[in-house]
Amino acid sequence: MSKAALNAKAQIIRLLVPAGKAAPSPPVGPALGARGVKSMDFCKEFNARTAHIEPGIPVPTLITVQPDRSFSFVTKTPPTAYFLKKAAGIEKGTGRPGHEVVGTVSLKHIYEIAKIKATDQHLKHLRLEAIASTVVGTAKTLGIQVVP
Amino acid sequence: MSFVHAFRQQLRLNAFWAPRRCLATQSSPAAAQAKADSGSASSSPKSGEPAVAKSSCAENTVLVGVNYLKGQPEVLAMPDEAYPPWLWTLLQPKEIPDDGPGGKGEKIRLRKANRQRIRDQNFMKTQ
């Protein structure tokens, strides 16, 4: 195989970017710049696509950079842990899950969070019940107690 | 309960958990006993009885953080009946079905027991 064919692989970058607030140097700039992507282009397009989301909320994105330096990206729903921490009113999860409880959340919260996550592309084949049980699992690792 | 009754009960239980040579399914002697006891004492629950006792989250409480879209109104909790029935069983431990030897339930149980045994062995190695 020629060297050109070996270099022809798409690079994938995973980032957690605050909605509507892209283009800061530390997280986004070097990660993209190292792959040869103009960060301003990405940030403009990202902010346009996340305009419907409350600014500041972390949005996981998957950026695929082709060998010719063109890029495309996919945005997903905010992390489950973010929703749970907001619902329980805490800043950080516990350092000792299973031993410490730092917050409480109701099953109704779990239902609404699962409804949001169900809109994600990589989860849409699952039953809502299955998604809800994964949300309960995340709550367990955060040290958030789920009550009926 | 007399000593003989307790002794016989223990023997039946031990015999049940010994490896079975016949393929026919056997109901556990403890379960059969409990069924016989409760059938006469308590009446069966009404079919329309709600599964959830009471949710701690009253109707119309604001669910914080769920409205992450711009300009989205606050999400309020609905009355208990508006939620699907499986929601209230989420916190209960998962029941592994018993489809007899060779069924999926046996596989799940064996794997669970294997994983627990490995965890115990690993822990004992640290002691």
Coordinates of C-alpha atoms in Angstrom, one line a residue:
Chain A
M1 CA 0.0 0.0 0.0
S2 CA 1.3 3.5 -0.8
K3 CA 1.9 6.0 1.9
A4 CA -0.9 8.2 0.7
A5 CA -3.4 5.4 1.2
L6 CA -2.1 4.8 4.7
N7 CA -2.6 8.5 5.7
A8 CA -6.1 8.5 4.3
K9 CA -7.9 7.8 7.6
A10 CA -10.5 10.0 9.1
Q11 CA -9.6 11.3 12.6
I12 CA -12.2 11.4 15.3
I13 CA -12.2 13.9 18.1
R14 CA -14.5 13.7 21.1
L15 CA -15.1 16.9 23.0
L16 CA -17.5 18.3 25.6
V17 CA -18.2 21.9 24.5
P18 CA -20.5 24.4 26.3
A19 CA -23.4 25.2 24.0
G20 CA -23.2 28.5 22.2
K21 CA -19.8 29.2 23.7
A22 CA -17.2 27.6 21.5
A23 CA -13.8 29.0 20.4
P24 CA -11.9 29.2 23.7
S25 CA -8.2 28.3 23.2
P26 CA -7.7 25.7 26.0
P27 CA -10.1 22.9 25.2
V28 CA -11.2 23.4 21.6
G29 CA -8.4 25.3 19.9
P30 CA -5.4 23.0 20.2
A31 CA -7.4 19.8 19.9
L32 CA -8.7 20.9 16.5
G33 CA -5.7 22.9 15.4
A34 CA -3.5 19.8 15.8
R35 CA -5.6 18.0 13.2
G36 CA -5.5 21.0 10.8
V37 CA -9.1 22.2 11.3
K38 CA -9.8 26.0 11.4
S39 CA -11.3 26.4 14.9
M40 CA -13.2 29.5 13.9
D41 CA -15.2 27.6 11.2
F42 CA -16.0 24.9 13.7
C43 CA -17.0 27.3 16.4
K44 CA -19.3 29.3 14.1
E45 CA -21.1 26.2 12.9
F46 CA -21.2 24.7 16.4
N47 CA -22.8 27.8 17.9
A48 CA -25.3 27.9 15.1
R49 CA -26.3 24.3 15.6
T50 CA -26.6 24.7 19.4
A51 CA -28.4 28.0 19.3
H52 CA -31.6 26.2 20.5
I53 CA -29.9 25.0 23.6
E54 CA -29.6 27.1 26.8
P55 CA -26.0 28.6 26.6
G56 CA -23.4 27.0 28.8
I57 CA -24.8 23.5 29.0
P58 CA -22.1 20.9 28.1
V59 CA -22.8 19.3 24.7
P60 CA -20.8 16.2 23.7
T61 CA -19.7 16.4 20.1
L62 CA -18.0 13.9 17.8
I63 CA -15.9 15.6 15.2
T64 CA -14.7 13.6 12.2
V65 CA -11.8 15.2 10.3
Q66 CA -11.1 13.9 6.8
P67 CA -7.6 13.7 5.4
D68 CA -8.3 16.8 3.2
R69 CA -8.9 18.8 6.4
S70 CA -12.7 19.0 5.9
F71 CA -14.7 18.1 9.0
S72 CA -18.2 17.2 10.0
F73 CA -19.5 16.8 13.5
V74 CA -22.4 15.4 15.4
T75 CA -23.9 16.8 18.6
K76 CA -25.6 14.6 21.2
T77 CA -27.8 15.3 24.2
P78 CA -26.0 16.6 27.4
P79 CA -24.5 14.0 29.7
T80 CA -26.9 12.2 32.0
A81 CA -24.7 13.1 35.0
Y82 CA -25.2 16.8 34.2
F83 CA -29.0 16.3 34.3
L84 CA -28.9 14.3 37.5
K85 CA -26.6 16.8 39.3
K86 CA -28.9 19.6 38.3
A87 CA -32.0 17.7 39.4
A88 CA -30.4 16.9 42.8
G89 CA -29.0 20.4 43.2
I90 CA -25.4 19.3 43.7
E91 CA -22.2 20.5 42.0
K92 CA -20.1 17.3 42.2
G93 CA -20.8 13.6 42.6
T94 CA -19.4 11.7 45.6
G95 CA -15.9 10.4 45.7
R96 CA -17.2 7.2 47.3
P97 CA -20.2 5.9 45.5
G98 CA -22.2 3.2 47.3
H99 CA -20.9 4.5 50.6
E100 CA -21.9 8.1 50.6
V101 CA -25.2 9.7 49.5
V102 CA -25.0 13.3 48.3
G103 CA -28.4 13.9 46.8
T104 CA -31.9 12.6 46.2
V105 CA -33.9 12.4 43.0
S106 CA -37.4 11.1 42.3
L107 CA -38.4 8.4 39.8
K108 CA -40.3 11.2 38.0
H109 CA -37.0 13.0 37.4
I110 CA -35.6 9.8 36.0
Y111 CA -38.5 9.5 33.6
E112 CA -38.1 13.0 32.2
I113 CA -34.3 12.6 31.9
A114 CA -34.8 9.3 30.1
K115 CA -37.3 11.0 27.7
I116 CA -34.6 13.5 26.8
K117 CA -31.9 10.9 26.3
A118 CA -34.3 8.8 24.1
T119 CA -34.1 11.6 21.4
D120 CA -30.4 10.7 20.9
Q121 CA -29.5 8.9 17.7
H122 CA -27.5 6.1 19.4
L123 CA -30.2 5.3 21.9
K124 CA -33.3 5.5 19.8
H125 CA -33.6 1.7 19.3
L126 CA -33.9 1.1 23.1
R127 CA -37.1 0.9 25.1
L128 CA -37.7 3.8 27.4
E129 CA -37.6 1.4 30.3
A130 CA -34.1 0.3 29.4
I131 CA -32.9 3.9 29.1
A132 CA -34.4 4.7 32.4
S133 CA -32.6 1.9 34.1
T134 CA -29.3 3.2 32.7
V135 CA -30.1 6.6 34.2
V136 CA -30.7 4.9 37.5
G137 CA -27.3 3.3 37.2
T138 CA -25.7 6.6 36.6
A139 CA -27.4 8.0 39.6
K140 CA -25.9 5.2 41.7
T141 CA -22.4 6.0 40.6
L142 CA -22.9 9.6 41.4
G143 CA -24.0 8.8 44.9
I144 CA -27.5 10.1 44.2
Q145 CA -30.3 8.2 45.9
V146 CA -33.4 7.5 43.8
V147 CA -36.7 7.4 45.6
P148 CA -40.1 6.5 44.2
Chain B
M1 CA -43.6 -26.2 65.3
S2 CA -42.4 -29.5 66.5
F3 CA -38.8 -30.6 66.1
V4 CA -39.8 -33.4 63.7
H5 CA -41.7 -31.0 61.5
A6 CA -38.7 -28.6 61.3
F7 CA -36.3 -31.5 60.7
R8 CA -38.5 -32.8 57.8
Q9 CA -38.8 -29.4 56.4
Q10 CA -35.0 -29.0 56.4
L11 CA -34.7 -32.4 54.7
R12 CA -37.1 -31.4 52.0
L13 CA -35.2 -28.2 51.4
N14 CA -31.9 -30.0 51.2
A15 CA -33.3 -32.6 48.8
F16 CA -34.6 -29.8 46.6
W17 CA -31.2 -28.1 46.3
A18 CA -29.4 -31.4 45.5
P19 CA -28.6 -31.8 41.7
R20 CA -31.8 -32.9 40.0
R21 CA -31.7 -36.0 37.7
C22 CA -35.2 -35.6 36.4
L23 CA -36.1 -32.9 33.8
A24 CA -39.5 -32.2 35.3
T25 CA -39.7 -28.8 37.0
Q26 CA -40.4 -28.9 40.7
S27 CA -41.8 -26.0 42.7
S28 CA -39.7 -25.1 45.7
P29 CA -41.1 -26.7 48.9
A30 CA -40.8 -23.3 50.6
A31 CA -42.8 -21.6 47.9
A32 CA -45.5 -24.3 48.0
Q33 CA -45.7 -24.0 51.8
A34 CA -46.0 -20.2 51.6
K35 CA -48.7 -20.5 48.9
A36 CA -50.7 -23.0 51.0
D37 CA -50.4 -20.8 54.1
S38 CA -51.3 -17.5 52.5
G39 CA -54.1 -18.8 50.2
S40 CA -56.3 -19.5 53.2
A41 CA -55.3 -16.5 55.3
S42 CA -55.3 -13.4 53.1
S43 CA -57.7 -12.6 50.3
S44 CA -56.2 -11.9 46.8
P45 CA -55.5 -8.3 46.0
K46 CA -58.1 -6.4 43.9
S47 CA -57.2 -6.3 40.2
G48 CA -57.6 -2.5 40.1
E49 CA -55.2 -1.8 43.0
P50 CA -52.4 0.7 42.0
A51 CA -48.9 -0.8 42.1
V52 CA -47.4 2.4 43.4
A53 CA -48.1 3.3 47.0
K54 CA -47.3 7.0 46.8
S55 CA -44.6 8.9 44.9
S56 CA -42.5 11.3 47.0
C57 CA -42.7 13.8 44.2
A58 CA -46.1 15.5 44.4
E59 CA -47.9 16.7 41.3
N60 CA -46.8 20.0 39.8
T61 CA -43.4 20.1 41.4
V62 CA -40.8 21.7 39.2
L63 CA -38.3 19.2 37.8
V64 CA -35.0 21.3 37.8
G65 CA -32.6 21.0 35.0
V66 CA -34.8 19.1 32.6
N67 CA -35.6 22.1 30.5
Y68 CA -32.3 22.5 28.8
L69 CA -33.6 24.1 25.6
K70 CA -33.7 27.8 25.2
G71 CA -37.1 29.2 26.1
Q72 CA -38.4 25.9 27.2
P73 CA -41.1 26.2 29.9
E74 CA -40.5 24.5 33.3
V75 CA -41.2 20.8 33.3
L76 CA -43.7 19.9 36.0
A77 CA -44.3 16.5 37.5
M78 CA -47.5 14.8 36.4
P79 CA -49.9 12.9 38.6
D80 CA -48.7 9.4 39.5
E81 CA -51.2 7.7 37.1
A82 CA -49.8 9.5 34.1
Y83 CA -46.5 7.6 34.3
P84 CA -46.1 4.1 32.8
P85 CA -46.4 1.2 35.4
W86 CA -42.8 0.0 34.8
L87 CA -41.4 3.2 36.2
W88 CA -42.4 2.1 39.8
T89 CA -40.6 -1.2 39.4
L90 CA -37.3 0.3 38.4
L91 CA -35.8 0.3 41.9
Q92 CA -36.7 -3.3 42.6
P93 CA -34.1 -6.0 42.0
K94 CA -34.3 -7.7 38.7
E95 CA -36.1 -11.0 38.8
I96 CA -34.3 -13.8 36.9
P97 CA -37.0 -16.1 35.3
D98 CA -36.8 -19.8 36.0
D99 CA -37.3 -21.6 32.7
G100 CA -35.9 -24.9 34.1
P101 CA -32.5 -26.4 33.4
G102 CA -31.0 -25.3 30.1
G103 CA -33.1 -22.1 29.9
K104 CA -31.9 -18.5 29.8
G105 CA -32.5 -18.0 33.5
E106 CA -30.0 -20.7 34.4
K107 CA -27.3 -19.1 32.2
I108 CA -27.8 -15.8 33.8
R109 CA -27.7 -17.3 37.3
L110 CA -24.6 -19.3 36.6
R111 CA -22.7 -16.3 35.1
K112 CA -23.7 -14.1 38.0
A113 CA -22.4 -16.8 40.4
N114 CA -19.2 -17.2 38.4
R115 CA -18.5 -13.5 38.5
Q116 CA -19.2 -13.3 42.2
R117 CA -16.8 -16.2 42.8
I118 CA -14.1 -14.5 40.8
R119 CA -14.6 -11.3 42.8
D120 CA -14.4 -13.2 46.1
Q121 CA -11.2 -15.0 45.0
N122 CA -9.6 -11.8 43.9
F123 CA -10.5 -10.2 47.3
M124 CA -9.1 -13.2 49.2
K125 CA -5.8 -12.8 47.3
T126 CA -5.4 -9.4 48.7
Q127 CA -5.8 -10.6 52.3

